[in-house]
PDB file of C-alpha atoms in Angstrom:
ATOM      1  CA  LYS A   1      97.082 -41.247  23.558  1.00 91.00           C
ATOM      2  CA  ARG A   2      93.840 -39.307  23.180  1.00 95.00           C
ATOM      3  CA  VAL A   3      91.020 -39.118  20.672  1.00 97.00           C
ATOM      4  CA  LEU A   4      89.433 -35.806  19.686  1.00 97.00           C
ATOM      5  CA  TYR A   5      85.857 -35.716  18.395  1.00 98.00           C
ATOM      6  CA  THR A   6      84.966 -32.453  16.672  1.00 97.00           C
ATOM      7  CA  THR A   7      81.540 -31.062  15.820  1.00 96.00           C
ATOM      8  CA  PRO A   8      80.512 -27.844  14.068  1.00 95.00           C
ATOM      9  CA  LEU A   9      78.198 -26.613  16.840  1.00 94.00           C
ATOM     10  CA  LYS A  10      78.437 -26.152  20.596  1.00 94.00           C
ATOM     11  CA  ALA A  11      75.008 -27.746  21.036  1.00 94.00           C
ATOM     12  CA  LEU A  12      76.123 -30.855  19.133  1.00 95.00           C
ATOM     13  CA  SER A  13      79.362 -30.949  21.139  1.00 96.00           C
ATOM     14  CA  ASN A  14      77.332 -30.860  24.367  1.00 96.00           C
ATOM     15  CA  GLN A  15      75.080 -33.659  23.089  1.00 96.00           C
ATOM     16  CA  LYS A  16      78.047 -35.843  22.056  1.00 97.00           C
ATOM     17  CA  TYR A  17      79.760 -35.140  25.383  1.00 97.00           C
ATOM     18  CA  ASN A  18      76.695 -36.384  27.278  1.00 96.00           C
ATOM     19  CA  ASP A  19      76.376 -39.435  25.001  1.00 96.00           C
ATOM     20  CA  PHE A  20      80.063 -40.320  25.435  1.00 97.00           C
ATOM     21  CA  CYS A  21      79.900 -39.825  29.219  1.00 97.00           C
ATOM     22  CA  LYS A  22      77.130 -42.441  29.344  1.00 97.00           C
ATOM     23  CA  GLN A  23      79.044 -44.755  27.014  1.00 96.00           C
ATOM     24  CA  PHE A  24      82.615 -44.421  28.341  1.00 95.00           C
ATOM     25  CA  GLY A  25      82.186 -42.869  31.806  1.00 96.00           C
ATOM     26  CA  ALA A  26      82.412 -39.181  32.711  1.00 96.00           C
ATOM     27  CA  GLU A  27      85.970 -39.551  34.036  1.00 96.00           C
ATOM     28  CA  ARG A  28      87.207 -40.544  30.562  1.00 96.00           C
ATOM     29  CA  VAL A  29      85.459 -37.788  28.556  1.00 98.00           C
ATOM     30  CA  GLY A  30      86.173 -34.074  28.269  1.00 97.00           C
ATOM     31  CA  LEU A  31      84.451 -31.128  26.621  1.00 97.00           C
ATOM     32  CA  LEU A  32      86.140 -28.116  25.083  1.00 95.00           C
ATOM     33  CA  THR A  33      84.157 -25.374  23.380  1.00 93.00           C
ATOM     34  CA  GLY A  34      84.750 -21.661  23.155  1.00 84.00           C
ATOM     35  CA  ASP A  35      83.281 -21.060  26.597  1.00 90.00           C
ATOM     36  CA  VAL A  36      83.422 -24.426  28.413  1.00 92.00           C
ATOM     37  CA  SER A  37      86.327 -26.645  29.457  1.00 94.00           C
ATOM     38  CA  ILE A  38      85.551 -29.892  31.322  1.00 96.00           C
ATOM     39  CA  ASN A  39      88.137 -32.563  32.156  1.00 94.00           C
ATOM     40  CA  ARG A  40      90.511 -31.285  29.473  1.00 91.00           C
ATOM     41  CA  VAL A  41      93.654 -32.589  31.150  1.00 89.00           C
ATOM     42  CA  ASN A  42      92.684 -36.154  32.123  1.00 92.00           C
ATOM     43  CA  ALA A  43      90.153 -37.223  29.474  1.00 95.00           C
ATOM     44  CA  SER A  44      91.075 -39.821  26.877  1.00 96.00           C
ATOM     45  CA  VAL A  45      88.212 -38.649  24.626  1.00 97.00           C
ATOM     46  CA  ILE A  46      87.669 -34.922  24.204  1.00 97.00           C
ATOM     47  CA  VAL A  47      84.652 -33.497  22.397  1.00 98.00           C
ATOM     48  CA  LEU A  48      85.249 -30.048  20.957  1.00 96.00           C
ATOM     49  CA  THR A  49      84.119 -27.703  18.241  1.00 96.00           C
ATOM     50  CA  THR A  50      86.040 -27.870  14.985  1.00 96.00           C
ATOM     51  CA  GLU A  51      87.104 -24.228  15.381  1.00 95.00           C
ATOM     52  CA  VAL A  52      88.691 -24.994  18.752  1.00 95.00           C
ATOM     53  CA  TYR A  53      90.584 -27.920  17.199  1.00 95.00           C
ATOM     54  CA  ARG A  54      91.817 -25.765  14.325  1.00 94.00           C
ATOM     55  CA  ASN A  55      92.984 -23.106  16.786  1.00 93.00           C
ATOM     56  CA  MET A  56      94.888 -25.790  18.730  1.00 92.00           C
ATOM     57  CA  LEU A  57      96.705 -26.656  15.501  1.00 93.00           C
ATOM     58  CA  TYR A  58      97.679 -23.016  14.997  1.00 89.00           C
ATOM     59  CA  ASP A  59      99.434 -23.000  18.367  1.00 82.00           C
ATOM     60  CA  VAL A  60     101.601 -26.098  17.993  1.00 71.00           C
ATOM     61  CA  GLN A  61     104.120 -24.795  20.527  1.00 67.00           C
ATOM     62  CA  ASP A  62     101.686 -25.427  23.396  1.00 73.00           C
ATOM     63  CA  GLY A  63     101.763 -29.187  22.633  1.00 74.00           C
ATOM     64  CA  SER A  64      97.998 -29.641  22.947  1.00 80.00           C
ATOM     65  CA  VAL A  65      97.851 -32.137  20.049  1.00 88.00           C
ATOM     66  CA  ARG A  66     101.141 -33.910  20.821  1.00 87.00           C
ATOM     67  CA  ASP A  67      99.390 -36.785  22.628  1.00 91.00           C
ATOM     68  CA  VAL A  68      96.483 -37.122  20.163  1.00 94.00           C
ATOM     69  CA  HIS A  69      96.237 -40.393  18.253  1.00 96.00           C
ATOM     70  CA  SER A  70      93.232 -39.503  16.128  1.00 97.00           C
ATOM     71  CA  VAL A  71      90.715 -36.811  15.390  1.00 97.00           C
ATOM     72  CA  ILE A  72      87.167 -37.434  14.225  1.00 97.00           C
ATOM     73  CA  LEU A  73      85.701 -34.588  12.183  1.00 97.00           C
ATOM     74  CA  ASP A  74      81.933 -35.040  12.396  1.00 96.00           C
ATOM     75  CA  GLU A  75      79.644 -33.300   9.902  1.00 94.00           C
ATOM     76  CA  PHE A  76      82.544 -32.969   7.472  1.00 94.00           C
ATOM     77  CA  HIS A  77      80.210 -31.687   4.744  1.00 92.00           C
ATOM     78  CA  TYR A  78      80.615 -28.297   6.452  1.00 92.00           C
ATOM     79  CA  MET A  79      83.842 -28.136   4.444  1.00 89.00           C
ATOM     80  CA  ASN A  80      81.604 -27.128   1.523  1.00 88.00           C
ATOM     81  CA  ASP A  81      80.202 -24.185   3.499  1.00 89.00           C
ATOM     82  CA  ARG A  82      81.320 -20.912   1.949  1.00 90.00           C
ATOM     83  CA  ASP A  83      81.712 -19.108   5.269  1.00 91.00           C
ATOM     84  CA  ARG A  84      83.086 -21.831   7.554  1.00 90.00           C
ATOM     85  CA  GLY A  85      84.556 -24.451   5.212  1.00 91.00           C
ATOM     86  CA  THR A  86      88.116 -23.254   5.595  1.00 94.00           C
ATOM     87  CA  VAL A  87      88.070 -24.438   9.221  1.00 95.00           C
ATOM     88  CA  TRP A  88      87.664 -28.053   8.051  1.00 95.00           C
ATOM     89  CA  GLU A  89      90.248 -27.621   5.288  1.00 95.00           C
ATOM     90  CA  GLU A  90      92.800 -26.171   7.700  1.00 95.00           C
ATOM     91  CA  SER A  91      92.044 -28.901  10.242  1.00 95.00           C
ATOM     92  CA  VAL A  92      93.078 -31.520   7.694  1.00 95.00           C
ATOM     93  CA  ILE A  93      96.035 -29.579   6.300  1.00 95.00           C
ATOM     94  CA  TYR A  94      97.564 -28.688   9.674  1.00 93.00           C
ATOM     95  CA  SER A  95      96.936 -32.001  11.460  1.00 94.00           C
ATOM     96  CA  PRO A  96     100.246 -33.766  12.065  1.00 92.00           C
ATOM     97  CA  PRO A  97     100.901 -36.424   9.393  1.00 91.00           C
ATOM     98  CA  GLU A  98     101.077 -39.212  11.989  1.00 92.00           C
ATOM     99  CA  MET A  99      97.587 -38.375  13.289  1.00 94.00           C
ATOM    100  CA  LEU A 100      94.712 -40.533  12.077  1.00 96.00           C
ATOM    101  CA  ILE A 101      91.865 -38.412  10.685  1.00 96.00           C
ATOM    102  CA  VAL A 102      88.320 -39.747  10.342  1.00 96.00           C
ATOM    103  CA  ALA A 103      85.901 -37.489   8.447  1.00 95.00           C
ATOM    104  CA  LEU A 104      82.201 -38.302   8.876  1.00 94.00           C
ATOM    105  CA  SER A 105      79.343 -37.080   6.718  1.00 91.00           C
ATOM    106  CA  ALA A 106      76.049 -38.526   5.557  1.00 84.00           C
ATOM    107  CA  THR A 107      75.557 -35.941   2.826  1.00 83.00           C
ATOM    108  CA  MET A 108      78.770 -35.480   0.824  1.00 85.00           C
ATOM    109  CA  ARG A 109      78.501 -36.284  -2.866  1.00 84.00           C
ATOM    110  CA  ASN A 110      82.108 -35.812  -3.983  1.00 89.00           C
ATOM    111  CA  VAL A 111      83.686 -38.311  -1.602  1.00 91.00           C
ATOM    112  CA  LYS A 112      86.270 -39.612  -4.098  1.00 93.00           C
ATOM    113  CA  ASP A 113      87.480 -36.054  -4.727  1.00 93.00           C
ATOM    114  CA  ILE A 114      87.706 -35.492  -0.961  1.00 93.00           C
ATOM    115  CA  ARG A 115      89.646 -38.755  -0.550  1.00 94.00           C
ATOM    116  CA  ASP A 116      92.091 -37.710  -3.281  1.00 96.00           C
ATOM    117  CA  TRP A 117      92.522 -34.296  -1.648  1.00 95.00           C
ATOM    118  CA  PHE A 118      93.112 -35.930   1.767  1.00 94.00           C
ATOM    119  CA  SER A 119      95.770 -38.144   0.188  1.00 95.00           C
ATOM    120  CA  SER A 120      97.554 -35.170  -1.336  1.00 96.00           C
ATOM    121  CA  VAL A 121      97.616 -32.995   1.830  1.00 95.00           C
ATOM    122  CA  HIS A 122      97.721 -35.561   4.658  1.00 94.00           C
ATOM    123  CA  GLY A 123      98.886 -38.896   3.282  1.00 91.00           C
ATOM    124  CA  PRO A 124      97.424 -42.248   2.233  1.00 93.00           C
ATOM    125  CA  THR A 125      93.659 -42.252   2.710  1.00 94.00           C
ATOM    126  CA  ASP A 126      91.020 -44.987   2.609  1.00 94.00           C
ATOM    127  CA  LEU A 127      87.448 -44.208   1.601  1.00 94.00           C
ATOM    128  CA  ILE A 128      84.784 -46.121   3.498  1.00 93.00           C
ATOM    129  CA  THR A 129      81.159 -45.644   2.473  1.00 90.00           C
ATOM    130  CA  SER A 130      77.898 -47.066   3.764  1.00 87.00           C
ATOM    131  CA  ASP A 131      74.216 -46.655   3.001  1.00 82.00           C
ATOM    132  CA  TYR A 132      73.292 -47.621   6.565  1.00 81.00           C
ATOM    133  CA  ARG A 133      71.284 -44.954   8.396  1.00 78.00           C
ATOM    134  CA  PRO A 134      70.745 -45.504  12.124  1.00 79.00           C
ATOM    135  CA  VAL A 135      67.909 -42.983  11.958  1.00 79.00           C
ATOM    136  CA  PRO A 136      65.850 -43.368   8.780  1.00 78.00           C
ATOM    137  CA  LEU A 137      65.002 -40.227   6.863  1.00 79.00           C
ATOM    138  CA  GLU A 138      61.360 -39.250   6.872  1.00 84.00           C
ATOM    139  CA  PHE A 139      60.014 -36.433   4.748  1.00 88.00           C
ATOM    140  CA  LYS A 140      57.209 -34.483   6.394  1.00 90.00           C
ATOM    141  CA  TYR A 141      55.565 -31.095   6.269  1.00 90.00           C
ATOM    142  CA  ILE A 142      53.366 -29.204   8.699  1.00 90.00           C
ATOM    143  CA  ASP A 143      50.036 -27.602   7.923  1.00 87.00           C
ATOM    144  CA  ARG A 144      46.914 -26.753   9.926  1.00 87.00           C
ATOM    145  CA  LYS A 145      46.096 -30.456  10.254  1.00 84.00           C
ATOM    146  CA  GLY A 146      49.459 -31.249  11.826  1.00 89.00           C
ATOM    147  CA  ILE A 147      52.439 -33.257  10.598  1.00 91.00           C
ATOM    148  CA  CYS A 148      51.801 -34.908   7.220  1.00 87.00           C
ATOM    149  CA  ASP A 149      53.763 -37.192   4.889  1.00 88.00           C
ATOM    150  CA  LEU A 150      55.397 -35.365   1.991  1.00 91.00           C
ATOM    151  CA  PHE A 151      55.176 -38.477  -0.184  1.00 89.00           C
ATOM    152  CA  ASP A 152      52.377 -41.009  -0.754  1.00 85.00           C
ATOM    153  CA  LYS A 153      52.948 -44.530   0.473  1.00 83.00           C
ATOM    154  CA  GLU A 154      52.769 -45.762  -3.135  1.00 83.00           C
ATOM    155  CA  ALA A 155      55.557 -45.106  -5.638  1.00 83.00           C
ATOM    156  CA  ASN A 156      55.043 -43.567  -9.076  1.00 83.00           C
ATOM    157  CA  LYS A 157      55.287 -45.570 -12.313  1.00 86.00           C
ATOM    158  CA  LYS A 158      59.094 -45.293 -12.270  1.00 88.00           C
ATOM    159  CA  GLY A 159      59.266 -46.701  -8.732  1.00 85.00           C
ATOM    160  CA  GLN A 160      60.205 -43.335  -7.225  1.00 85.00           C
ATOM    161  CA  PRO A 161      58.469 -41.631  -4.307  1.00 85.00           C
ATOM    162  CA  ARG A 162      55.278 -39.881  -5.382  1.00 84.00           C
ATOM    163  CA  LEU A 163      54.457 -36.438  -3.991  1.00 86.00           C
ATOM    164  CA  ASN A 164      51.468 -36.415  -1.654  1.00 84.00           C
ATOM    165  CA  ARG A 165      48.463 -35.713  -3.880  1.00 78.00           C
ATOM    166  CA  ILE A 166      47.117 -33.161  -1.395  1.00 79.00           C
ATOM    167  CA  LEU A 167      50.061 -30.919  -2.356  1.00 79.00           C
ATOM    168  CA  LEU A 168      49.426 -31.114  -6.091  1.00 76.00           C
ATOM    169  CA  PRO A 169      47.405 -28.409  -7.823  1.00 78.00           C
ATOM    170  CA  SER A 170      43.902 -29.536  -8.732  1.00 68.00           C
TER     171      SER A 170
END
């Protein structure tokens, strides 16, 4: 059985493809975007755009998802995008019930609502959350002096980040 890893952008799909080739070996990884198809037939892990995955689900007669064990929907917060969100919704709704779906997002606020929706349209769903960030967030801005911190190193009286005093009106 195969694993599909979807991303919202071709550039991100290309990046994940290269990362997975280094991790798993190029012979085990494929790439499928609107204009590129690499190792589609033999790969056990295929990286593709979410639109391509959704289109595969529309054409169930071709059997392209028959041998798929799981699909990973990266950047799932795109479901909240007014213009493209339906692609993520349809990807969940039309995925076969026996297929494991993993939705990844670091920025979704309504995760319990999403879990409940998943349960109603796809079946029993577990919610797994984590505060771990492999790449810490840094808030910066650019001016004539270069890249500067948006916040001071010291917190305000409430213990919250304090805006860089240079940015405050005098």
